[in-house]
Tab-separated table of C-alpha atoms in Angstrom:
chain	number	residue	atom	x	y	z
A	1	MET	CA	17.077	-30.577	-14.918
A	2	LYS	CA	13.328	-30.735	-14.472
A	3	GLU	CA	13.111	-29.124	-11.032
A	4	PHE	CA	14.635	-25.863	-12.320
A	5	VAL	CA	12.220	-25.408	-15.205
A	6	ILE	CA	9.573	-22.730	-14.554
A	7	SER	CA	6.704	-22.676	-17.017
A	8	ASP	CA	4.657	-19.624	-17.984
A	9	ALA	CA	1.664	-21.087	-16.120
A	10	GLN	CA	3.677	-21.318	-12.900
A	11	ALA	CA	4.771	-17.700	-13.212
A	12	GLU	CA	1.218	-16.469	-13.729
A	13	THR	CA	-1.161	-18.559	-11.599
A	14	ALA	CA	-1.669	-18.139	-7.871
A	15	ILE	CA	-3.699	-19.494	-4.960
A	16	LEU	CA	-4.781	-17.133	-2.166
A	17	VAL	CA	-5.011	-18.223	1.483
A	18	GLY	CA	-6.672	-16.302	4.333
A	19	LEU	CA	-7.947	-16.890	7.861
A	20	ILE	CA	-11.344	-16.230	9.432
A	21	THR	CA	-10.708	-15.430	13.096
A	22	GLN	CA	-12.465	-13.850	16.072
A	23	THR	CA	-11.099	-10.444	15.076
A	24	GLN	CA	-11.598	-10.935	11.329
A	25	ASN	CA	-14.985	-12.291	10.231
A	26	GLU	CA	-15.774	-13.949	6.892
A	27	ARG	CA	-16.850	-10.707	5.199
A	28	LYS	CA	-13.669	-8.934	6.262
A	29	THR	CA	-11.505	-11.886	5.161
A	30	ASN	CA	-13.143	-11.871	1.711
A	31	GLU	CA	-12.498	-8.124	1.414
A	32	TYR	CA	-8.841	-8.653	2.313
A	33	LEU	CA	-8.589	-11.479	-0.237
A	34	ASP	CA	-10.190	-9.236	-2.891
A	35	GLU	CA	-7.471	-6.704	-2.176
A	36	LEU	CA	-4.818	-9.453	-2.204
A	37	GLU	CA	-6.119	-10.586	-5.599
A	38	PHE	CA	-5.788	-6.996	-6.877
A	39	LEU	CA	-2.218	-6.941	-5.536
A	40	ALA	CA	-1.496	-10.239	-7.315
A	41	HIS	CA	-2.990	-8.842	-10.531
A	42	THR	CA	-0.845	-5.708	-10.201
A	43	ALA	CA	2.230	-7.940	-9.826
A	44	GLY	CA	1.256	-9.887	-12.955
A	45	ALA	CA	-0.314	-13.035	-11.462
A	46	VAL	CA	-3.726	-14.590	-12.127
A	47	THR	CA	-5.670	-15.963	-9.148
A	48	VAL	CA	-7.255	-19.365	-9.795
A	49	LYS	CA	-8.409	-20.452	-6.313
A	50	ARG	CA	-9.005	-19.203	-2.768
A	51	PHE	CA	-8.750	-21.119	0.493
A	52	THR	CA	-10.031	-19.868	3.847
A	53	GLN	CA	-10.112	-21.494	7.277
A	54	LYS	CA	-11.962	-20.643	10.495
A	55	VAL	CA	-9.463	-20.738	13.355
A	56	GLY	CA	-8.705	-18.930	16.587
A	57	GLY	CA	-5.507	-17.507	15.106
A	58	PRO	CA	-2.604	-18.323	12.767
A	59	ASN	CA	-0.809	-21.621	13.395
A	60	SER	CA	2.739	-20.775	14.511
A	61	VAL	CA	4.155	-23.658	12.447
A	62	THR	CA	2.128	-23.729	9.217
A	63	TYR	CA	-0.183	-20.633	9.431
A	64	VAL	CA	-3.222	-22.802	8.549
A	65	GLY	CA	-4.020	-26.177	10.127
A	66	THR	CA	-2.386	-29.346	8.818
A	67	GLY	CA	-5.695	-30.538	7.329
A	68	LYS	CA	-6.136	-27.318	5.330
A	69	LEU	CA	-2.499	-27.495	4.200
A	70	GLU	CA	-3.073	-31.046	2.923
A	71	GLU	CA	-6.203	-29.826	1.106
A	72	ILE	CA	-4.167	-27.090	-0.623
A	73	ARG	CA	-1.450	-29.610	-1.540
A	74	ALA	CA	-4.051	-32.013	-2.976
A	75	TYR	CA	-5.477	-29.211	-5.128
A	76	ILE	CA	-2.000	-28.259	-6.411
A	77	GLU	CA	-1.215	-31.894	-7.265
A	78	ALA	CA	-4.568	-32.321	-9.036
A	79	GLU	CA	-3.921	-29.194	-11.108
A	80	GLU	CA	-0.436	-30.408	-12.013
A	81	GLU	CA	-1.845	-33.750	-13.161
A	82	ALA	CA	-4.251	-31.820	-15.375
A	83	GLU	CA	-1.223	-29.880	-16.729
A	84	ARG	CA	-2.337	-26.647	-15.039
A	85	GLU	CA	0.642	-25.886	-12.858
A	86	ILE	CA	0.254	-23.584	-9.857
A	87	GLY	CA	3.089	-21.078	-9.705
A	88	MET	CA	2.665	-19.705	-6.198
A	89	VAL	CA	0.576	-19.663	-3.047
A	90	ILE	CA	0.032	-16.212	-1.499
A	91	PHE	CA	-0.896	-15.839	2.181
A	92	ASP	CA	-2.805	-12.780	3.377
A	93	ASP	CA	-0.602	-12.183	6.446
A	94	GLU	CA	3.129	-11.901	6.981
A	95	LEU	CA	4.742	-15.310	7.504
A	96	SER	CA	7.639	-16.086	9.829
A	97	ALA	CA	10.778	-17.910	8.655
A	98	LYS	CA	9.558	-21.132	10.292
A	99	GLN	CA	6.139	-20.891	8.669
A	100	LEU	CA	7.670	-20.212	5.243
A	101	ARG	CA	10.057	-23.158	5.570
A	102	ASN	CA	7.360	-25.605	6.681
A	103	ILE	CA	4.800	-24.511	4.094
A	104	GLU	CA	7.342	-24.679	1.251
A	105	LYS	CA	8.383	-28.148	2.368
A	106	GLU	CA	4.757	-29.314	2.272
A	107	LEU	CA	3.478	-27.586	-0.880
A	108	LYS	CA	6.686	-27.562	-2.956
A	109	VAL	CA	5.800	-24.349	-4.801
A	110	LYS	CA	6.822	-20.712	-4.392
A	111	ILE	CA	5.321	-19.199	-1.204
A	112	LEU	CA	4.633	-15.476	-0.842
A	113	ASP	CA	2.949	-13.456	1.876
A	114	ARG	CA	1.257	-10.065	1.629
A	115	THR	CA	4.462	-8.240	2.599
A	116	SER	CA	6.678	-9.929	-0.003
A	117	LEU	CA	4.010	-9.338	-2.678
A	118	ILE	CA	3.826	-5.623	-1.848
A	119	LEU	CA	7.626	-5.432	-1.881
A	120	ASP	CA	7.641	-7.109	-5.300
A	121	ILE	CA	5.189	-4.512	-6.641
A	122	PHE	CA	7.243	-1.692	-5.122
A	123	ALA	CA	10.393	-3.089	-6.765
A	124	MET	CA	8.559	-3.232	-10.094
A	125	ARG	CA	7.195	0.328	-9.745
A	126	ALA	CA	10.383	2.012	-8.486
A	127	GLN	CA	11.796	4.294	-11.171
A	128	THR	CA	14.052	6.860	-9.472
A	129	ALA	CA	17.223	6.214	-7.483
A	130	ASN	CA	15.414	7.349	-4.337
A	131	ALA	CA	12.542	4.867	-4.733
A	132	LYS	CA	14.879	2.019	-5.715
A	133	THR	CA	17.041	2.634	-2.630
A	134	GLN	CA	14.008	2.711	-0.328
A	135	VAL	CA	12.595	-0.507	-1.810
A	136	GLU	CA	15.949	-2.299	-1.595
A	137	LEU	CA	16.288	-1.368	2.087
A	138	ALA	CA	12.764	-2.636	2.820
A	139	GLN	CA	13.536	-5.892	0.978
A	140	TYR	CA	16.683	-6.484	3.048
A	141	ARG	CA	14.792	-5.737	6.267
A	142	TYR	CA	12.229	-8.348	5.260
A	143	MET	CA	14.866	-10.859	4.163
A	144	LEU	CA	17.201	-10.645	7.179
A	145	PRO	CA	15.149	-12.672	9.721
A	146	ARG	CA	14.287	-15.196	6.984
A	147	LEU	CA	17.843	-15.889	5.829
A	148	GLN	CA	18.062	-19.299	7.477
A	149	ARG	CA	15.600	-20.943	5.114
A	150	LEU	CA	17.734	-19.957	2.118
A	151	TRP	CA	20.604	-22.146	3.324
A	152	THR	CA	18.860	-25.301	4.568
A	153	HIS	CA	20.933	-27.359	2.109
A	154	LEU	CA	24.099	-26.316	4.007
A	155	GLU	CA	22.823	-26.989	7.537
A	156	ARG	CA	25.159	-29.784	8.653
A	157	GLN	CA	25.983	-28.492	12.124
A	158	GLY	CA	26.698	-31.065	14.829
A	159	GLY	CA	25.217	-30.864	18.309
A	160	GLY	CA	26.902	-31.277	21.688
A	161	SER	CA	29.844	-29.397	23.167
A	162	GLY	CA	33.600	-29.690	23.675
A	163	SER	CA	36.274	-30.907	21.283
A	164	GLY	CA	34.378	-34.114	20.597
A	165	GLY	CA	31.339	-32.176	19.424
A	166	GLY	CA	28.923	-34.448	21.268
A	167	LYS	CA	27.357	-37.762	20.366
A	168	GLY	CA	26.433	-38.188	16.741
A	169	SER	CA	28.332	-35.150	15.494
A	170	VAL	CA	30.883	-36.971	13.305
A	171	GLY	CA	30.516	-35.968	9.672
A	172	LEU	CA	27.953	-33.289	10.509
A	173	ARG	CA	30.249	-30.281	10.598
A	174	GLY	CA	29.657	-28.078	7.584
A	175	PRO	CA	29.769	-24.535	6.260
A	176	GLY	CA	26.062	-23.808	6.846
A	177	GLU	CA	26.459	-21.479	9.804
A	178	THR	CA	29.522	-19.842	8.245
A	179	GLN	CA	27.627	-19.091	5.037
A	180	LEU	CA	24.613	-17.845	6.999
A	181	GLU	CA	26.701	-15.490	9.099
A	182	MET	CA	28.542	-14.305	5.988
A	183	ASP	CA	25.276	-13.468	4.243
A	184	ARG	CA	23.927	-11.744	7.341
A	185	ARG	CA	27.045	-9.604	7.561
A	186	ILE	CA	26.863	-8.721	3.850
A	187	ILE	CA	23.205	-7.720	4.180
A	188	LEU	CA	23.819	-5.673	7.339
A	189	ASN	CA	26.660	-3.833	5.600
A	190	ARG	CA	24.478	-3.218	2.575
A	191	MET	CA	21.627	-1.960	4.780
A	192	SER	CA	24.022	0.421	6.520
A	193	LEU	CA	25.125	1.765	3.128
A	194	LEU	CA	21.508	2.175	1.957
A	195	LYS	CA	20.559	3.998	5.185
A	196	GLN	CA	23.459	6.398	4.643
A	197	ARG	CA	22.391	6.920	1.037
A	198	LEU	CA	18.804	7.624	2.149
A	199	ALA	CA	20.088	10.070	4.788
A	200	ASP	CA	21.945	11.920	2.007
A	201	ILE	CA	18.802	11.925	-0.159
A	202	ASP	CA	16.792	13.134	2.848
A	203	ARG	CA	19.154	16.070	3.302
A	204	GLN	CA	18.856	16.930	-0.396
A	205	LYS	CA	15.051	16.752	-0.177
A	206	THR	CA	15.076	18.981	2.923
A	207	THR	CA	17.196	21.540	1.039
A	208	GLN	CA	14.814	21.360	-1.921
A	209	ARG	CA	11.813	21.877	0.358
A	210	SER	CA	13.472	24.864	2.047
A	211	ASN	CA	14.088	26.470	-1.372
A	212	ARG	CA	10.466	26.289	-2.502
A	213	GLY	CA	9.685	29.806	-1.336
A	214	ARG	CA	6.886	31.207	0.743
A	215	MET	CA	4.081	29.011	-0.479
A	216	ILE	CA	1.550	26.799	1.277
A	217	ARG	CA	2.136	23.066	0.799
A	218	VAL	CA	-0.817	20.803	0.099
A	219	ALA	CA	-0.392	16.999	0.102
A	220	LEU	CA	-2.707	14.460	-1.506
A	221	VAL	CA	-3.043	11.458	0.800
A	222	GLY	CA	-5.295	8.421	0.785
A	223	TYR	CA	-5.632	4.714	0.203
A	224	THR	CA	-3.908	3.265	-2.833
A	225	ASN	CA	-5.821	3.466	-6.140
A	226	VAL	CA	-8.377	6.100	-5.064
A	227	GLY	CA	-7.498	8.551	-7.853
A	228	LYS	CA	-4.907	10.852	-6.227
A	229	SER	CA	-2.692	11.057	-9.336
A	230	THR	CA	-5.678	11.706	-11.637
A	231	LEU	CA	-6.798	14.524	-9.345
A	232	MET	CA	-3.231	15.853	-9.276
A	233	ASN	CA	-3.176	15.980	-13.079
A	234	LEU	CA	-6.438	17.939	-13.198
A	235	LEU	CA	-5.492	20.471	-10.511
A	236	SER	CA	-1.920	21.042	-11.694
A	237	LYS	CA	-2.508	20.527	-15.454
A	238	SER	CA	0.459	18.146	-15.497
A	239	GLU	CA	0.989	14.552	-16.607
A	240	VAL	CA	1.661	12.465	-13.493
A	241	PHE	CA	1.542	8.706	-14.176
A	242	ALA	CA	-1.885	7.314	-13.246
A	243	GLU	CA	-3.122	3.749	-13.703
A	244	ASN	CA	-5.891	1.533	-12.335
A	245	LYS	CA	-3.444	-0.590	-10.363
A	246	LEU	CA	-2.194	-0.517	-6.786
A	247	PHE	CA	0.864	1.622	-5.968
A	248	ALA	CA	1.085	3.277	-9.404
A	249	THR	CA	2.788	6.185	-7.576
A	250	LEU	CA	5.873	5.557	-5.428
A	251	ASP	CA	7.855	8.761	-5.747
A	252	THR	CA	6.426	11.988	-4.421
A	253	THR	CA	5.637	14.419	-7.246
A	254	VAL	CA	5.440	18.131	-6.409
A	255	ARG	CA	3.794	20.635	-8.746
A	256	LYS	CA	3.139	24.356	-8.504
A	257	VAL	CA	-0.590	25.097	-8.779
A	258	ILE	CA	-2.192	28.500	-9.313
A	259	ILE	CA	-5.871	29.109	-8.519
A	260	ASP	CA	-6.869	32.691	-9.392
A	261	ASN	CA	-4.009	34.776	-7.938
A	262	LEU	CA	-2.864	32.245	-5.344
A	263	PRO	CA	0.099	29.897	-5.984
A	264	PHE	CA	0.718	26.864	-3.790
A	265	LEU	CA	2.580	23.543	-3.950
A	266	LEU	CA	0.663	20.285	-4.463
A	267	SER	CA	2.336	16.917	-3.813
A	268	ASP	CA	1.162	13.414	-4.751
A	269	THR	CA	2.318	10.724	-2.298
A	270	VAL	CA	2.455	6.935	-2.113
A	271	GLY	CA	-0.914	5.347	-1.255
A	272	PHE	CA	-1.582	3.555	2.020
A	273	ILE	CA	-2.970	0.047	2.372
A	274	ARG	CA	-4.259	-2.281	5.080
A	275	LYS	CA	-1.564	-4.402	6.735
A	276	LEU	CA	1.095	-2.094	5.299
A	277	PRO	CA	4.483	-3.512	6.376
A	278	THR	CA	6.219	-1.402	9.025
A	279	ASP	CA	9.504	-1.790	7.125
A	280	LEU	CA	7.968	0.028	4.163
A	281	VAL	CA	6.798	2.945	6.312
A	282	ASP	CA	10.296	3.225	7.797
A	283	SER	CA	12.013	2.916	4.410
A	284	PHE	CA	9.761	5.499	2.770
A	285	LYS	CA	10.383	8.110	5.475
A	286	SER	CA	11.763	10.682	3.036
A	287	THR	CA	8.730	10.240	0.770
A	288	LEU	CA	6.315	10.577	3.691
A	289	ASP	CA	8.118	13.710	4.896
A	290	GLU	CA	6.104	15.567	2.244
A	291	VAL	CA	3.033	14.633	4.291
A	292	ARG	CA	4.683	15.658	7.572
A	293	GLU	CA	5.678	19.083	6.233
A	294	ALA	CA	2.392	19.824	4.455
A	295	ASP	CA	0.220	22.696	5.679
A	296	LEU	CA	-2.995	21.103	4.372
A	297	LEU	CA	-3.925	17.485	3.631
A	298	LEU	CA	-6.345	16.499	0.866
A	299	HIS	CA	-7.605	13.072	1.942
A	300	VAL	CA	-8.887	11.429	-1.262
A	301	VAL	CA	-11.441	8.627	-0.773
A	302	ASP	CA	-12.872	6.194	-3.339
A	303	ILE	CA	-16.570	6.505	-2.462
A	304	ALA	CA	-17.479	3.750	-4.949
A	305	HIS	CA	-15.448	1.192	-2.960
A	306	PRO	CA	-17.762	-0.951	-0.779
A	307	ASP	CA	-15.322	-0.722	2.135
A	308	PHE	CA	-14.360	2.959	1.889
A	309	GLU	CA	-15.124	3.637	5.581
A	310	ASP	CA	-12.444	1.129	6.633
A	311	GLN	CA	-10.039	2.700	4.147
A	312	ILE	CA	-10.643	6.106	5.767
A	313	GLN	CA	-9.759	4.599	9.158
A	314	VAL	CA	-6.578	2.993	7.758
A	315	VAL	CA	-5.400	6.325	6.345
A	316	GLU	CA	-6.266	8.220	9.535
A	317	ARG	CA	-4.380	5.656	11.665
A	318	THR	CA	-1.341	5.903	9.371
A	319	LEU	CA	-1.458	9.710	9.528
A	320	ALA	CA	-1.628	9.482	13.330
A	321	ASP	CA	1.448	7.188	13.285
A	322	LEU	CA	3.237	9.831	11.213
A	323	GLY	CA	2.250	12.543	13.719
A	324	CYS	CA	0.008	14.317	11.197
A	325	SER	CA	-3.429	13.819	12.752
A	326	ASP	CA	-3.628	17.448	13.929
A	327	LYS	CA	-3.057	18.983	10.489
A	328	PRO	CA	-5.881	20.788	8.657
A	329	CYS	CA	-7.568	18.263	6.379
A	330	MET	CA	-10.166	18.195	3.609
A	331	ILE	CA	-11.870	14.983	2.545
A	332	VAL	CA	-12.377	14.612	-1.202
A	333	PHE	CA	-14.810	11.819	-2.029
A	334	ASN	CA	-13.813	10.780	-5.540
A	335	LYS	CA	-15.410	8.477	-8.161
A	336	ILE	CA	-19.003	9.569	-7.552
A	337	ASP	CA	-19.641	8.568	-11.198
A	338	ALA	CA	-18.948	4.937	-10.233
A	339	TYR	CA	-21.099	4.941	-7.078
A	340	ASP	CA	-23.779	2.253	-7.216
A	341	TRP	CA	-26.700	1.532	-4.899
A	342	VAL	CA	-29.788	-0.681	-4.751
A	343	GLU	CA	-33.124	0.951	-3.939
A	344	LYS	CA	-35.259	-1.045	-1.497
A	345	ASP	CA	-38.877	-1.913	-2.225
A	346	GLU	CA	-41.436	-0.130	-0.080
A	347	ASP	CA	-42.679	-3.439	1.396
A	348	ASP	CA	-39.139	-4.630	2.193
A	349	LEU	CA	-38.847	-4.582	6.000
A	350	THR	CA	-35.288	-5.866	6.227
A	351	PRO	CA	-32.702	-3.512	7.803
A	352	VAL	CA	-31.134	-0.931	5.499
A	353	SER	CA	-27.590	-1.916	4.461
A	354	LYS	CA	-24.781	0.130	2.932
A	355	GLU	CA	-25.846	-1.053	-0.525
A	356	ASN	CA	-29.261	0.658	-0.089
A	357	VAL	CA	-27.950	4.171	0.626
A	358	SER	CA	-28.140	6.646	-2.254
A	359	LEU	CA	-25.368	9.126	-2.986
A	360	THR	CA	-27.621	12.012	-1.917
A	361	ASP	CA	-28.325	10.330	1.426
A	362	LEU	CA	-24.621	9.657	1.836
A	363	MET	CA	-23.799	13.321	1.281
A	364	ASN	CA	-26.189	14.252	4.096
A	365	THR	CA	-24.810	11.759	6.639
A	366	TRP	CA	-21.994	12.115	9.169
A	367	MET	CA	-19.418	12.610	6.406
A	368	ALA	CA	-20.948	15.892	5.265
A	369	ARG	CA	-21.305	17.084	8.862
A	370	ARG	CA	-17.669	16.525	9.840
A	371	SER	CA	-15.693	19.479	11.122
A	372	ASP	CA	-13.416	19.040	8.099
A	373	THR	CA	-14.644	20.129	4.688
A	374	CYS	CA	-16.098	17.347	2.515
A	375	ILE	CA	-16.269	17.627	-1.273
A	376	PHE	CA	-17.822	15.049	-3.631
A	377	VAL	CA	-16.167	14.909	-7.068
A	378	SER	CA	-15.437	12.718	-10.059
A	379	ALA	CA	-11.921	13.253	-11.376
A	380	ARG	CA	-12.673	11.045	-14.352
A	381	GLU	CA	-15.819	12.948	-15.410
A	382	LYS	CA	-14.501	16.294	-14.053
A	383	THR	CA	-17.612	16.686	-11.907
A	384	ASN	CA	-17.607	19.377	-9.157
A	385	LEU	CA	-13.982	20.289	-9.887
A	386	GLU	CA	-14.767	24.021	-9.880
A	387	GLU	CA	-16.330	23.652	-6.440
A	388	LEU	CA	-13.181	21.811	-5.282
A	389	ARG	CA	-10.965	24.599	-6.657
A	390	LYS	CA	-13.046	27.252	-4.906
A	391	VAL	CA	-12.979	25.479	-1.511
A	392	LEU	CA	-9.277	24.715	-1.937
A	393	TYR	CA	-8.589	28.365	-2.767
A	394	ASP	CA	-10.388	29.539	0.392
A	395	LYS	CA	-8.529	27.021	2.588
A	396	VAL	CA	-5.092	27.767	1.127
A	397	ARG	CA	-5.671	31.537	1.246
A	398	GLU	CA	-6.647	31.308	4.926
A	399	LEU	CA	-3.493	29.301	5.715
A	400	HIS	CA	-1.340	31.599	3.555
A	401	VAL	CA	-2.465	34.718	5.436
A	402	GLN	CA	-1.816	32.999	8.786
A	403	LYS	CA	1.648	31.712	7.844
A	404	TYR	CA	2.882	34.629	5.707
A	405	PRO	CA	0.925	37.691	6.923
A	406	TYR	CA	3.283	40.163	5.227
A	407	ASN	CA	3.658	38.301	1.951
A	408	ASP	CA	1.473	39.548	-0.903
A	409	PHE	CA	0.170	37.047	-3.410
A	410	LEU	CA	2.743	36.582	-6.141
A	411	PHE	CA	0.398	36.689	-9.124
A	412	GLU	CA	-2.254	38.911	-10.576
A	413	LYS	CA	-5.694	37.399	-11.091
A	414	TYR	CA	-5.063	34.230	-13.153
A	415	GLU	CA	-7.596	33.693	-15.943
A	416	GLU	CA	-7.793	30.252	-17.456
A	417	GLU	CA	-7.867	30.229	-21.248
């Protein structure tokens, strides 16, 4: 049957949709859509078109206005006539069940929102039983309030009350509600089982953490795709999976690192992102516990990203939500080799923008004067890594002496061959 055939083009092409509102200007919306396109690319889709609309806020029925929805539908139909089928339309915000149902009815293609796309990437990246369990729980939490739209073909419930069922109810009694309730019960039972499984994993992780000895714990935190895993590999001389895609790391990796005569534990954690679904934060509690129990945070920042200041704020807000804002923290500005700037002409009187600030000027601004230590490195080119090791050694040694005043260092002076 024709309607069940999915071509390769459908599976790979996507349209992105975002809103320009009073709280989110055009520049910000384009940045979000750039990130959404990167998410789509990570999931294996190719973006062919973007649609934006200036509105006061999302339409409760169709997210965008009816005129914009018709414009998107017309584009999809035109592409199909040209034998370039559109596989999906991805919206930059989380959609309600009603919005999903109405948009699907109008566009007649697969509809995703930012949350479902992130969940899809997480499901693809999950390798261990722990990560798979956490992702499955987050998927069920997302699916539960949207169950109704999956069973619209069974909705034959009659209105009215009493034994007669009300006017017009003859022939309209069907299994829709029964099936819906059955699915809801199955999902709730499954979620309960997954929560129990995660609680067991959490206990195992707590036992593992308690058996790690008297060593300071350092956690790498930061926005997704800023180079945390690459930095982890360099500091720990290990091979943690690193890739230029979002959410390459889902499971927390812990390695023992020795700088001179000082051993400590270094953990690589899942990256944060703007509009990160709350369900994911809740589901990945055991992974984020590494951050909660760390003695020192290494906040890695991609300084070459044009919007790195916003990314810093996103990470700091997430750390505050986790109750970790008071922990000692170092900021590591990574990717200085990729930093690019445009020098202004002497006769150019226009205001200086972020694009006109050199790396040297940036190092001397508020970032370098923060109370926390700031280090500028390139993990790829191995620039300033010795300086990072020295500062990290001093910080960890200071914390080690405070936490374990009667514990001698466990190693003699460690010389690197």
